[in-house]
Short mmCIF file of C-alpha atoms and ligand atoms in Angstrom, two decimals:
data_model
loop_
_atom_site.label_atom_id
_atom_site.label_comp_id
_atom_site.label_asym_id
_atom_site.label_seq_id
_atom_site.Cartn_x
_atom_site.Cartn_y
_atom_site.Cartn_z
CA MET A 117 -36.29 -15.58 22.35
CA LYS A 118 -32.74 -14.53 21.42
CA LEU A 119 -33.35 -15.45 17.77
CA THR A 120 -36.58 -13.43 17.66
CA MET A 121 -34.83 -10.32 18.93
CA PHE A 122 -32.13 -10.90 16.34
CA ASP A 123 -34.71 -11.14 13.52
CA GLN A 124 -36.42 -8.03 14.79
CA SER A 125 -33.18 -6.05 14.86
CA LEU A 126 -32.49 -7.01 11.25
CA ALA A 127 -36.01 -6.07 10.15
CA GLU A 128 -35.62 -2.68 11.87
CA TYR A 129 -32.27 -2.07 10.17
CA LEU A 130 -33.90 -2.85 6.82
CA THR A 131 -36.75 -0.39 7.45
CA ARG A 132 -34.26 2.31 8.41
CA PHE A 133 -32.01 1.67 5.38
CA LYS A 134 -35.03 1.71 3.04
CA TYR A 135 -36.01 5.12 4.39
CA TYR A 136 -32.61 6.51 3.32
CA ALA A 137 -32.40 4.62 0.01
CA ASP A 138 -33.21 7.58 -2.21
CA ARG A 139 -32.59 10.41 0.24
CA PHE A 140 -29.53 12.47 -0.50
CA ASP A 141 -30.17 16.10 0.25
CA ASP A 142 -28.82 19.09 2.11
CA ILE A 143 -30.68 18.29 5.32
CA SER A 144 -28.01 17.76 7.97
CA ARG A 145 -30.40 15.73 10.16
CA HIS A 146 -30.59 13.11 7.37
CA ARG A 147 -26.82 12.94 7.19
CA THR A 148 -26.46 12.56 10.97
CA GLU A 149 -29.15 9.87 11.13
CA LEU A 150 -27.62 7.90 8.25
CA GLU A 151 -24.19 8.16 9.90
CA ARG A 152 -25.63 6.78 13.12
CA LEU A 153 -27.45 4.01 11.27
CA VAL A 154 -24.31 2.88 9.42
CA ASP A 155 -22.22 3.02 12.61
CA ASP A 156 -24.85 1.01 14.54
CA TYR A 157 -25.11 -1.52 11.74
CA SER A 158 -21.30 -1.87 11.50
CA ALA A 159 -21.18 -2.59 15.25
CA PHE A 160 -24.02 -5.13 14.89
CA ILE A 161 -22.29 -6.92 12.00
CA THR A 162 -18.92 -7.16 13.76
CA ASP A 163 -20.41 -8.26 17.13
CA GLN A 164 -19.28 -11.80 17.94
CA SER A 165 -22.50 -12.80 19.73
CA ASN A 166 -24.55 -11.77 16.67
CA SER A 167 -22.17 -13.74 14.49
CA ASN A 168 -22.77 -16.82 16.68
CA ILE A 169 -26.55 -16.39 16.37
CA TRP A 170 -26.24 -16.10 12.58
CA ASP A 171 -24.12 -19.26 12.40
CA GLU A 172 -26.72 -21.10 14.48
CA LEU A 173 -29.48 -19.91 12.12
CA GLU A 174 -27.44 -21.14 9.15
CA ARG A 175 -26.98 -24.53 10.82
CA GLN A 176 -30.77 -24.69 11.17
CA GLY A 177 -31.14 -23.84 7.46
CA ALA A 178 -32.69 -20.40 8.14
CA GLY A 179 -29.65 -18.34 7.19
CA GLY A 180 -31.29 -16.31 4.42
CA LEU A 181 -34.22 -15.32 6.66
CA ASN A 182 -36.58 -15.40 3.66
CA GLY A 183 -34.73 -12.87 1.54
CA LEU A 184 -34.14 -10.42 4.39
CA ALA A 185 -30.39 -10.94 4.13
CA GLU A 186 -30.33 -10.13 0.41
CA GLU A 187 -32.40 -7.00 0.88
CA LEU A 188 -30.27 -5.80 3.77
CA ARG A 189 -27.12 -6.29 1.70
CA ALA A 190 -28.50 -4.28 -1.22
CA TYR A 191 -29.99 -1.47 0.88
CA SER A 192 -27.04 -1.13 3.25
CA ALA A 193 -24.75 -0.88 0.18
CA ARG A 194 -26.87 2.02 -1.06
CA GLY A 195 -26.74 3.57 2.41
CA VAL A 196 -22.96 3.43 2.47
CA ALA A 197 -22.68 4.91 -1.04
CA THR A 198 -24.94 7.80 0.05
CA LEU A 199 -22.98 8.26 3.26
CA GLU A 200 -19.82 8.70 1.17
CA LYS A 201 -21.62 11.45 -0.74
CA TYR A 202 -22.52 13.21 2.52
CA ARG A 203 -18.95 12.90 3.73
CA ALA A 204 -17.71 14.35 0.43
CA LEU A 205 -20.12 17.30 0.64
CA LYS A 206 -19.12 17.93 4.24
CA LEU A 207 -15.45 17.96 3.31
CA ILE A 208 -16.03 20.26 0.35
CA LYS A 209 -17.74 22.62 2.81
CA GLY A 210 -14.70 22.46 5.11
CA ASP A 211 -15.59 19.85 7.76
CA THR A 212 -13.21 16.88 8.11
CA GLY A 213 -14.91 14.88 10.94
CA ILE A 214 -14.77 11.09 10.72
CA THR A 215 -17.25 8.40 11.85
CA ASP A 216 -16.58 4.91 13.26
CA TYR A 217 -17.53 3.31 9.95
CA PHE A 218 -14.89 5.25 8.05
CA ARG A 219 -12.30 4.62 10.74
CA ASN A 220 -12.93 0.87 10.40
CA ILE A 221 -12.66 1.02 6.59
CA GLU A 222 -9.40 2.93 6.80
CA GLU A 223 -7.95 0.32 9.15
CA CYS A 224 -8.95 -2.39 6.64
CA ILE A 225 -7.05 -0.61 3.88
CA GLU A 226 -3.79 -0.99 5.82
CA LYS A 227 -3.99 -4.77 5.45
CA GLU A 228 -5.16 -4.88 1.87
CA PHE A 229 -2.53 -6.74 -0.12
CA GLY A 230 -0.86 -8.92 2.51
CA SER A 231 2.52 -9.83 1.12
CA PHE A 232 1.82 -8.41 -2.38
CA GLN A 233 2.82 -4.88 -1.53
CA VAL A 234 2.01 -1.80 -3.56
CA THR A 235 5.07 0.35 -4.38
CA SER A 236 5.65 3.69 -6.10
CA LYS A 237 5.93 1.79 -9.41
CA SER A 238 2.53 0.08 -9.05
CA ILE A 239 -0.64 0.96 -10.95
CA VAL A 240 -3.74 0.20 -8.89
CA LEU A 241 -7.25 -0.17 -10.29
CA LEU A 242 -10.03 0.41 -7.78
CA VAL A 243 -13.49 -0.85 -8.80
CA GLY A 244 -16.22 1.09 -6.97
CA SER A 245 -14.14 4.08 -5.88
CA GLY A 246 -17.13 5.91 -4.32
CA ALA A 247 -17.85 9.59 -3.66
CA PHE A 248 -15.21 9.66 -0.92
CA PRO A 249 -12.32 7.68 -2.45
CA MET A 250 -10.38 7.02 0.74
CA THR A 251 -8.76 3.82 -0.56
CA ALA A 252 -7.41 5.70 -3.59
CA LEU A 253 -6.18 8.56 -1.39
CA LEU A 254 -4.50 6.36 1.22
CA ILE A 255 -2.76 4.13 -1.32
CA ALA A 256 -1.54 7.02 -3.46
CA LYS A 257 -0.39 8.99 -0.41
CA ARG A 258 1.39 6.14 1.38
CA THR A 259 3.01 4.45 -1.61
CA GLY A 260 3.22 7.01 -4.43
CA ALA A 261 1.49 4.51 -6.73
CA GLU A 262 -0.77 5.60 -9.56
CA VAL A 263 -4.46 4.88 -8.83
CA ILE A 264 -7.30 4.58 -11.32
CA GLY A 265 -10.73 4.56 -9.68
CA ILE A 266 -13.88 3.57 -11.57
CA ASP A 267 -17.50 3.92 -10.51
CA ILE A 268 -20.84 3.50 -12.30
CA ASP A 269 -22.35 6.49 -10.49
CA ASP A 270 -21.55 9.83 -12.19
CA GLU A 271 -22.31 11.77 -9.04
CA ALA A 272 -19.85 9.63 -7.06
CA ILE A 273 -17.19 10.41 -9.69
CA ARG A 274 -17.98 14.14 -9.65
CA LEU A 275 -17.80 14.35 -5.84
CA GLY A 276 -14.80 12.00 -5.72
CA VAL A 277 -12.83 14.28 -8.04
CA LYS A 278 -13.56 17.24 -5.72
CA VAL A 279 -12.45 15.24 -2.66
CA ILE A 280 -9.14 14.40 -4.39
CA GLU A 281 -8.68 18.05 -5.39
CA THR A 282 -9.19 18.99 -1.72
CA LEU A 283 -7.15 16.28 0.02
CA GLY A 284 -4.49 15.27 -2.49
CA PRO A 285 -4.25 17.37 -5.64
CA GLU A 286 -0.61 16.32 -6.00
CA LEU A 287 -1.42 12.59 -6.02
CA LYS A 288 -1.55 10.40 -9.13
CA ILE A 289 -5.26 9.57 -8.96
CA ARG A 290 -7.70 9.42 -11.87
CA LEU A 291 -11.42 8.75 -11.43
CA GLU A 292 -13.80 7.86 -14.25
CA ASN A 293 -17.02 6.13 -15.14
CA THR A 294 -15.60 3.73 -17.72
CA PRO A 295 -16.23 -0.02 -18.17
CA VAL A 296 -13.06 -2.08 -17.67
CA GLU A 297 -13.06 -3.04 -21.38
CA TYR A 298 -12.50 0.62 -22.36
CA LEU A 299 -9.92 1.60 -19.76
CA ASP A 300 -6.58 2.94 -20.99
CA TYR A 301 -3.46 1.17 -19.71
CA ILE A 302 -5.42 -1.78 -18.32
CA LYS A 303 -2.56 -4.15 -19.29
CA GLU A 304 -0.20 -2.16 -17.08
CA VAL A 305 -2.32 -2.45 -13.95
CA THR A 306 -0.39 -4.33 -11.22
CA HIS A 307 -3.04 -4.44 -8.44
CA ILE A 308 -6.85 -4.47 -8.53
CA ILE A 309 -9.14 -3.80 -5.56
CA PHE A 310 -12.86 -4.57 -5.67
CA SER A 311 -15.11 -2.71 -3.24
CA SER A 312 -17.08 -5.21 -1.22
CA THR A 313 -20.44 -3.61 -2.05
CA VAL A 314 -20.07 -4.07 -5.83
CA ALA A 315 -22.67 -6.75 -6.60
CA GLU A 316 -21.13 -7.79 -9.96
CA LYS A 317 -17.55 -8.07 -8.70
CA TYR A 318 -17.03 -11.76 -9.56
CA ASP A 319 -18.44 -11.26 -13.10
CA MET A 320 -16.09 -8.33 -13.52
CA LEU A 321 -13.17 -10.43 -12.27
CA GLN A 322 -13.97 -12.94 -15.01
CA ARG A 323 -14.11 -10.16 -17.65
CA LEU A 324 -10.80 -8.74 -16.43
CA HIS A 325 -8.92 -11.99 -16.98
CA PRO A 326 -8.16 -11.55 -20.71
CA LEU A 327 -7.62 -7.79 -20.31
CA THR A 328 -4.92 -7.84 -17.63
CA ASN A 329 -1.27 -8.89 -17.45
CA GLU A 330 -0.03 -12.20 -16.01
CA GLU A 331 1.39 -10.76 -12.77
CA VAL A 332 -1.65 -8.80 -11.63
CA VAL A 333 -2.84 -9.35 -8.05
CA VAL A 334 -6.48 -8.88 -7.07
CA ALA A 335 -7.82 -7.95 -3.62
CA MET A 336 -11.48 -8.94 -3.48
CA ARG A 337 -13.17 -7.32 -0.51
CA HIS A 338 -16.04 -9.44 0.69
CA GLY A 339 -17.98 -10.58 3.74
CA ASN A 340 -19.20 -14.10 4.47
CA ARG A 341 -21.59 -15.40 7.16
CA LEU A 342 -23.04 -12.48 9.16
CA LYS A 343 -20.80 -10.04 7.29
CA SER A 344 -22.64 -11.00 4.08
CA LEU A 345 -25.48 -8.80 5.32
CA PHE A 346 -23.23 -5.80 4.65
CA ASN A 347 -21.00 -7.10 1.84
CA TYR A 348 -21.29 -9.35 -1.20
CA PRO A 349 -19.75 -12.67 -0.20
CA MET A 350 -16.86 -14.64 -1.64
CA LYS A 351 -17.59 -16.92 -4.59
CA GLU A 352 -15.79 -19.79 -6.26
CA THR A 353 -13.72 -18.68 -9.26
CA ASP A 354 -12.96 -20.55 -12.44
CA GLU A 355 -9.84 -22.41 -11.23
CA ASP A 356 -8.27 -22.21 -14.70
CA LYS A 357 -8.38 -18.43 -14.54
CA TRP A 358 -8.05 -17.07 -11.00
CA LYS A 359 -6.38 -18.85 -8.10
CA LEU A 360 -7.05 -17.90 -4.49
CA VAL A 361 -3.59 -17.26 -3.00
CA ASP A 362 -4.43 -15.82 0.42
CA THR A 363 -7.24 -14.54 2.60
CA VAL A 364 -7.04 -11.74 5.12
CA LEU A 365 -9.72 -12.33 7.78
CA ARG A 366 -10.25 -9.79 10.53
CA ARG A 367 -12.85 -10.47 13.15
CA ASN A 368 -13.38 -6.80 14.08
CA ASP A 369 -13.39 -5.40 10.57
CA ILE A 370 -16.44 -4.89 8.36
CA PHE A 371 -15.05 -6.81 5.41
CA ASP A 372 -12.42 -9.47 4.72
CA ILE A 373 -10.13 -9.80 1.72
CA ALA A 374 -9.48 -12.65 -0.71
CA LEU A 375 -6.33 -12.35 -2.81
CA TYR A 376 -6.25 -13.85 -6.31
CA LYS A 377 -3.55 -14.28 -8.92
CA LYS A 378 -3.77 -15.75 -12.37
CA ALA A 379 -3.88 -19.55 -12.41
CA SER A 380 -1.54 -19.69 -15.44
CA LEU A 381 1.18 -17.94 -13.43
CA HIS A 382 0.56 -20.21 -10.46
CA MET A 383 0.92 -23.33 -12.62
CA ALA A 384 4.15 -22.08 -14.18
CA ASN A 385 5.76 -21.69 -10.70
C1 SAM B 204 -19.55 3.21 -1.42
S1 SAM B 204 -18.28 2.75 -2.39
C2 SAM B 204 -17.13 1.86 -1.44
C3 SAM B 204 -17.66 1.22 -0.18
C4 SAM B 204 -16.74 0.37 0.63
N1 SAM B 204 -15.50 1.07 0.87
C5 SAM B 204 -16.49 -0.96 -0.04
O1 SAM B 204 -15.40 -1.50 0.01
O2 SAM B 204 -17.46 -1.51 -0.60
C6 SAM B 204 -18.96 1.56 -3.47
C7 SAM B 204 -19.14 2.20 -4.81
O3 SAM B 204 -19.24 1.15 -5.75
C8 SAM B 204 -19.95 1.65 -6.86
N2 SAM B 204 -20.35 0.52 -7.71
C9 SAM B 204 -21.37 -0.35 -7.52
N3 SAM B 204 -21.41 -1.25 -8.53
C10 SAM B 204 -20.39 -0.94 -9.38
C11 SAM B 204 -19.89 -1.49 -10.59
N4 SAM B 204 -20.45 -2.55 -11.16
N5 SAM B 204 -18.83 -0.91 -11.18
C12 SAM B 204 -18.23 0.18 -10.63
N6 SAM B 204 -18.65 0.75 -9.47
C13 SAM B 204 -19.70 0.20 -8.84
C14 SAM B 204 -21.08 2.43 -6.22
O4 SAM B 204 -21.62 3.37 -7.12
C15 SAM B 204 -20.39 3.05 -5.00
O5 SAM B 204 -20.03 4.38 -5.24
#
């Protein structure tokens, strides 16, 4: 009975996310409904009793729920990207309200690098900066570091630039739609953050290995178990290239963080 209700809830979330997949318009009802959907879904994903049900399903070998999990992950990622666009538009029009989802994300940012702190001398690369680049803003504001944000969505870059102009024109933040292979100063980057909803993040990590310096530290946002319905999960890395040095797990947060450093550096120590 409990499992059936759980399945039903997930199927309903998927239907609702699909409805908003390609809707990004000026209709404020759509924005409000999407906000509510993402807040509800965040609460569902971080609820301990749901997490227990998911773990039980996985033990029974039904974890993927016939592809439902994969679809939910992809559609909720699109929902969040669209929600960032709505939040950017709202800000550009003068409204600075904040939803539970964004509050949770901002709390996650506080814990990002564990003991590998960002300082005013750091250069941070953010992969998947989004239309509302709050990670870039918070890091640049709190630490004085330089932040380079990249995103494959031109509209997210365009809106992101306006958000930075509004909230932190004095900050050292640059946003662009450029593949990592063509980024200027990539060798000088000291910290890299991957957004958890970037599907190709582990392929990109592999590609970044020869491009980056030996000391670079990588924060890979991810979500395993029930959280993998809202985030791309953690994967094994090539142990000769990237070594997992720490994980930051937070039960009440939407995503967790895996910290990697280069294996060559690790072996030398
Ligand atoms: C919504 S934002 C950030 C969401 C959330 N804060 C997180 O940690 O995932 C995710 C952004 O990643 C971008 N993105 C997705 N795949 C990407 C890729 N391969 N390279 C760069 N950006 C990507 C999307 O266009 C979207 O704007």
